[in-house]
Coordinates of C-alpha atoms in Angstrom, one line a residue:
X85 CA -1.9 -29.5 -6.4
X86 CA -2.2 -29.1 -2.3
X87 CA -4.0 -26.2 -1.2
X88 CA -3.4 -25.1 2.2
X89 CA -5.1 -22.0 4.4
X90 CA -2.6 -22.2 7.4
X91 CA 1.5 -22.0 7.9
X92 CA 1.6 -25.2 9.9
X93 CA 0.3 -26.7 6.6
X94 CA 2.2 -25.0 4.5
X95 CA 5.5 -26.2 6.4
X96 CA 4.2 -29.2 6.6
X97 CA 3.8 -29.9 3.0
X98 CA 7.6 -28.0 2.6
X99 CA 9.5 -29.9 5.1
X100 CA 13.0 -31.3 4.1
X101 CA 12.2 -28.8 0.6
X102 CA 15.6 -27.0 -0.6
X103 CA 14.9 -25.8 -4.0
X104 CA 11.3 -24.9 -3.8
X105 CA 10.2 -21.7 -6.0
X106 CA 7.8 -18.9 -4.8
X107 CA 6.3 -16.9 -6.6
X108 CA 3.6 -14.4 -4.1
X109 CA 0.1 -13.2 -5.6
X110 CA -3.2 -11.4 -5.0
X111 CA -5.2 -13.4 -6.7
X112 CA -7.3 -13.0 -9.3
X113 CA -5.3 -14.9 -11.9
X114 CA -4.7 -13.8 -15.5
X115 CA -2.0 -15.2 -18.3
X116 CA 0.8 -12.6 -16.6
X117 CA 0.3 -14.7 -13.1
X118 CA 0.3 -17.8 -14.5
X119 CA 3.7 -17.1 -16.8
X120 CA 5.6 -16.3 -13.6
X121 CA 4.6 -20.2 -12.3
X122 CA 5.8 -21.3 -15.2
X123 CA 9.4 -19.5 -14.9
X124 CA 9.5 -20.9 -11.4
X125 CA 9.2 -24.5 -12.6
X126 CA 12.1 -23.9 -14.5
X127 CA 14.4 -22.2 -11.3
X128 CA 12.9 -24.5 -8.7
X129 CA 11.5 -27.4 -7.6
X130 CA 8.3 -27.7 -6.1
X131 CA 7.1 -24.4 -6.7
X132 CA 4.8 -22.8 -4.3
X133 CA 2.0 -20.1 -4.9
X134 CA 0.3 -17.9 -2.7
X135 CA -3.0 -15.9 -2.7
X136 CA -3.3 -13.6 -0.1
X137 CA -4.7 -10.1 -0.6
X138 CA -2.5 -8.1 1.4
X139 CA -4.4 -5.3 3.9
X140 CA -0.8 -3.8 4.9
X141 CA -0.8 -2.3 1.3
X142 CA -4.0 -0.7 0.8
X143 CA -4.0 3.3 1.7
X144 CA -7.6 3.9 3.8
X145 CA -9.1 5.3 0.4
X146 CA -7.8 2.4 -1.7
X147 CA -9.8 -0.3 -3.4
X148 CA -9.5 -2.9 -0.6
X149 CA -12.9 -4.4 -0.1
X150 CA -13.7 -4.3 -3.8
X151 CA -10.6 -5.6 -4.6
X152 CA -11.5 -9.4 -6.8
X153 CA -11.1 -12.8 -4.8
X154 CA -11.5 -15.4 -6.7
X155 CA -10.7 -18.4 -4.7
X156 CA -12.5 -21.1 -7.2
X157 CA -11.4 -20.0 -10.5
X158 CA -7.8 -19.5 -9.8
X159 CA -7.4 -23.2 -8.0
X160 CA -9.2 -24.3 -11.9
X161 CA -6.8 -22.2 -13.3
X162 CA -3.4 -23.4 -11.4
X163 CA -4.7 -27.3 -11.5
X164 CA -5.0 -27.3 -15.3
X165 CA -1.3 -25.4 -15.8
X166 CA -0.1 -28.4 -13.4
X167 CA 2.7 -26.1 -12.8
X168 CA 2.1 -25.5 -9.1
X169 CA 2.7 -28.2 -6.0
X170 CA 1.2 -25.9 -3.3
X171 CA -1.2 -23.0 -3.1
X172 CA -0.9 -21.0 0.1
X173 CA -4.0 -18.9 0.7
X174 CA -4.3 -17.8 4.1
X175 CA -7.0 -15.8 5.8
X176 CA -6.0 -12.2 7.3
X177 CA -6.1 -13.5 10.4
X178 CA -3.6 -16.3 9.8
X179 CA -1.3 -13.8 7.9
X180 CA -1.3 -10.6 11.5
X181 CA -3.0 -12.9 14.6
X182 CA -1.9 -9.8 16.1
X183 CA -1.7 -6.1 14.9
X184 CA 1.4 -6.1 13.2
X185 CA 3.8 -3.6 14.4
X186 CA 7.1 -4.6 13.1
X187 CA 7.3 -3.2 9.5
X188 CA 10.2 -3.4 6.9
X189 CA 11.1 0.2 6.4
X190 CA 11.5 1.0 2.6
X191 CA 15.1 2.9 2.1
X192 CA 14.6 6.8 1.4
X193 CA 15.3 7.6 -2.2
X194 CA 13.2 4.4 -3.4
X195 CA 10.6 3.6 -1.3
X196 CA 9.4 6.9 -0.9
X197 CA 9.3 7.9 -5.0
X198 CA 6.6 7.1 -7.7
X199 CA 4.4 4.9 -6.5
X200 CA 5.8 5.4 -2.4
X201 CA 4.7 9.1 -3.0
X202 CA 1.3 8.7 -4.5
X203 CA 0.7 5.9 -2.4
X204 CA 2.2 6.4 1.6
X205 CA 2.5 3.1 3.0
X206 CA 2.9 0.7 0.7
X207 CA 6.0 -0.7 0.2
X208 CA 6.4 -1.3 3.8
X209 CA 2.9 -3.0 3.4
X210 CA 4.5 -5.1 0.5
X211 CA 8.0 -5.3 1.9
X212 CA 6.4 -6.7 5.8
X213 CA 4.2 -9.5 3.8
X214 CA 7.0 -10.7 1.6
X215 CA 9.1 -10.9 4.4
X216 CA 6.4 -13.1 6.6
X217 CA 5.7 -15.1 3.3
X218 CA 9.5 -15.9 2.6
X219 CA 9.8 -16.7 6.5
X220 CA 6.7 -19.3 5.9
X221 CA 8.1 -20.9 2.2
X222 CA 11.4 -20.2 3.1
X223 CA 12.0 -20.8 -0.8
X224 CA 15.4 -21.1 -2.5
X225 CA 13.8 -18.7 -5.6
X226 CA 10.8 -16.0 -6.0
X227 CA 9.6 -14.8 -8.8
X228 CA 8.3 -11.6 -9.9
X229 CA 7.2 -9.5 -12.8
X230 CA 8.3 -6.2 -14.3
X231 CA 5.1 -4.6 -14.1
X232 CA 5.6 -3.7 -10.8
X233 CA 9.3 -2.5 -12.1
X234 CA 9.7 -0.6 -8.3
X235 CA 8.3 -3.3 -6.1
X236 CA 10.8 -5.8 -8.1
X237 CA 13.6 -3.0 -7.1
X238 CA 12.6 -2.9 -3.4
X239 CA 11.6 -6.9 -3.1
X240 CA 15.7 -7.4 -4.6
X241 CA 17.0 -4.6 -2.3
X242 CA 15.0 -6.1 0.5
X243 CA 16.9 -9.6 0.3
X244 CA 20.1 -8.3 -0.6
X245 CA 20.2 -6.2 2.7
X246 CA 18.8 -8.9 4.8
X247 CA 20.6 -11.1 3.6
X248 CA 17.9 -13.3 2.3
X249 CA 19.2 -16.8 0.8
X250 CA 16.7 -15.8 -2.0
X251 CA 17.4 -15.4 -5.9
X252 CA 14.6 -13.2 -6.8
X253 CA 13.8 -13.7 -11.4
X254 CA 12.2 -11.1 -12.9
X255 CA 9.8 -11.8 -15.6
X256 CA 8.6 -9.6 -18.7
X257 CA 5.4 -7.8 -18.6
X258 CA 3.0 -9.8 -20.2
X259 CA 0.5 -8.0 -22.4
X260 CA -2.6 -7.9 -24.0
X261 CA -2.8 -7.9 -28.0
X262 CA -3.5 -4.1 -27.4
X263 CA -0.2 -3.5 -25.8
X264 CA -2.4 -3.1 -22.4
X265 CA -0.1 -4.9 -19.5
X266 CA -2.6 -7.5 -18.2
X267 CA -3.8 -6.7 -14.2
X268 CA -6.4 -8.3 -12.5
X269 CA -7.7 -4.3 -12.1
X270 CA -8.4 -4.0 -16.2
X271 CA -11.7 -5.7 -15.3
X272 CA -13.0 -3.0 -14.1
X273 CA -12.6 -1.1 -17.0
X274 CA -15.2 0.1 -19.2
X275 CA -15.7 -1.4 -22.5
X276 CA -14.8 2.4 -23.9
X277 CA -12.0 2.3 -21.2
X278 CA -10.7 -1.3 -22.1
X279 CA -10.1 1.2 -25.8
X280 CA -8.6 3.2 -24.9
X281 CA -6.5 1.7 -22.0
X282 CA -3.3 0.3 -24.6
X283 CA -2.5 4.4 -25.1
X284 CA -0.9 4.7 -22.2
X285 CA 1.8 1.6 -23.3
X286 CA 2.1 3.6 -26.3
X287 CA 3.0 7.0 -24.7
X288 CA 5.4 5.3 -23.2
X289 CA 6.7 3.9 -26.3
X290 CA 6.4 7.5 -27.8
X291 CA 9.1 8.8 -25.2
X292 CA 11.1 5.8 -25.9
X293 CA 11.1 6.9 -29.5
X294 CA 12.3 10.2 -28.7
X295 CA 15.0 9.3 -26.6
X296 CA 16.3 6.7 -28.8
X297 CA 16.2 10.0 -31.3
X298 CA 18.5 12.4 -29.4
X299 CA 16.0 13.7 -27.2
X300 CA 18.3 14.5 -23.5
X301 CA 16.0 16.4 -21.4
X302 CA 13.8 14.1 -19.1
X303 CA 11.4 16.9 -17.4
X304 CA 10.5 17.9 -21.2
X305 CA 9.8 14.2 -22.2
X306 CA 7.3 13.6 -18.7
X307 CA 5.5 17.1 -19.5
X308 CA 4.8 15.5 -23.3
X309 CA 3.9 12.5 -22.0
X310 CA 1.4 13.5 -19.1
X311 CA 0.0 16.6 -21.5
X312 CA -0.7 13.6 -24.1
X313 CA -2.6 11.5 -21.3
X314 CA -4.4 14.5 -20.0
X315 CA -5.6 15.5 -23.2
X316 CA -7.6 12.2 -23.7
X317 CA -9.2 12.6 -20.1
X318 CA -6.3 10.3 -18.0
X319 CA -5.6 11.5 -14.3
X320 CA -2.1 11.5 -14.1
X321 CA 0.2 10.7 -11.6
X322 CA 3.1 10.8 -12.8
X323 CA 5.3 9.9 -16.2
X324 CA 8.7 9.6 -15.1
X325 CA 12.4 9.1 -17.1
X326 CA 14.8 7.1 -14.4
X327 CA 18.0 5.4 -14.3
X328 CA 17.3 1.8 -14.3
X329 CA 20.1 0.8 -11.9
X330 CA 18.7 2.9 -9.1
X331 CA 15.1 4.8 -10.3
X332 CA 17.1 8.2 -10.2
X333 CA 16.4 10.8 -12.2
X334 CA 19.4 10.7 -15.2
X335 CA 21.2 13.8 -16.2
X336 CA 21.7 14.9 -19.3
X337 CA 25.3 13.5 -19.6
X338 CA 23.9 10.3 -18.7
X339 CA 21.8 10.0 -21.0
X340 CA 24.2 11.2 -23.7
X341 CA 26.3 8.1 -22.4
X342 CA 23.6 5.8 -22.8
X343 CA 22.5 4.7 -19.2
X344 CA 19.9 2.3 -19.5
X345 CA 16.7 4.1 -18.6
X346 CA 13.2 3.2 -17.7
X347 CA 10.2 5.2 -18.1
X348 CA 7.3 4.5 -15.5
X349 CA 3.7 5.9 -15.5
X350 CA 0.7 5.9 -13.4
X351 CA -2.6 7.6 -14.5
X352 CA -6.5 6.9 -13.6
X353 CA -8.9 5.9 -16.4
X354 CA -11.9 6.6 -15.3
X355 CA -12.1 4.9 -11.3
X356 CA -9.3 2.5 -12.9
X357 CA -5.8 3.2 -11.5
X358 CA -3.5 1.9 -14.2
X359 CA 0.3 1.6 -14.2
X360 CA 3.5 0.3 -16.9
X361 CA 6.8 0.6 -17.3
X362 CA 9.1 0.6 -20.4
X363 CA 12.7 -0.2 -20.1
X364 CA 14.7 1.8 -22.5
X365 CA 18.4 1.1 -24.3
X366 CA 20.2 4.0 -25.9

């Protein structure tokens, strides 16, 4: 595996490349990371990962500076897969020389729900690096999980509109034994956190359940949901029944006819901000 620090590098390793495969990370790697690099080996050929915590997305109170960077072990990790031909891990200053102010806008009605209103900024933060890292890979295929079910939304939205000549793949949420969806933030969980981290998967398997019973009205279904969080000390952001096609809210008729539906939460565990998502067929 080639592990590069600049985009001169990186383009040189890439030139004459047609089919390469991308898939973009913070770092930090865990089975979920590594699962994507493995469905990009099968869409693409030589597939390209990147490292690069991202500043653009961070909110001035966020967890920047403490997010983890672990550089060594995730080269250890990528070498013994053997699934990877280059690692792009660029400094912040090779990523925005200069301040960076050209930003992808996020569309109203997508950008700016769930995690765009809890957290202002960050979609354009996500949307303006993938952008700059697609420019340097230029790749024929990215990949990317359903954890982040709305930044997978944006990312495909994002190409589509710009015409990107980029297939994005979506892979499943990989989870611990527990049900917890793996995140390079669980270690910062407690051990009595790390317990009780799986019950939010399972609220959201709880509202699935009703659903899939007859239940029709979504605003009663979040109020269970965050009540049941609350109750066991989670800060909740928000629990939230959308359409799956567009993350708008379903009516009732909709749901009658079966739309396909996904239910997405964010909640605090202690300092931990967690998040899921649980796609739902009627």
């Amino acid at each position: 595996m080639k592990v590069v620090h600049t985009i001169e590098e990186l383009r040189d390793q890439l030139r004459g490349q047609l089919r390469a495969s991308f898939v973009p990370t913070m770092g930090n790697l865990h089975e979920g990371h590594l699962s994507l690099m493995r469905l990009a080996r099968q869409h693409g050929d030589p597939v390209v990962a990147s490292i690069f915590v991202n500043p653009l997305q961070f909110g001035p109170n966020e967890d920047f500076d403490k997010y983890p960077r672990t550089l060594e072990s995730d080269i250890a990790k990528l070498e013994e897969r053997r699934d990877v031909y280059v690692l792009f891990a660029p400094s912040v200053r090779e990523m925005y020389p200069e301040p960076q102010s050209y930003r992808v806008q996020t569309p109203e009605g997508l950008g700016n729900i769930l995690e765009g209103e809890y957290r202002p900024g960050f979609f354009e933060g996500v949307t303006t690096v993938v952008l700059k890292l697609f420019s340097c890979v230029q790749p024929k295929v990215a990949v990317f999980g359903k954890k982040d079910y709305q930044q997978l939304m944006i990312v495909r939205s994002m190409c589509r509109q710009f015409q990107l000549p980029v297939t994005i793949y979506a892979h499943e949420t990989v989870r611990e034994s527990s049900g917890l969806a793996m995140s390079s933030r669980n270690r910062f969980l407690t051990e009595a956190e790390q317990a009780e981290a799986p019950v939010l998967y399972a609220t959201l398997n709880q509202v699935k359940d009703k659903l899939q019973a007859g239940a029709t009205d979504p605003l009663e279904l979040e109020g269970f949901a965050k009540k049941m969080l609350a109750d066991r000390g989670w800060q909740v952001d928000y629990v939230s029944v959308r359409k799956q096609m567009d993350l708008h809210v379903p009516t009732v008729a909709e749901i009658r006819n079966k739309e396909p539906l996904v239910v997405l939460a964010a909640a605090k565990l202690g300092n931990t901000r967690l998040i899921d998502n649980l796609e739902i067929m009627l």
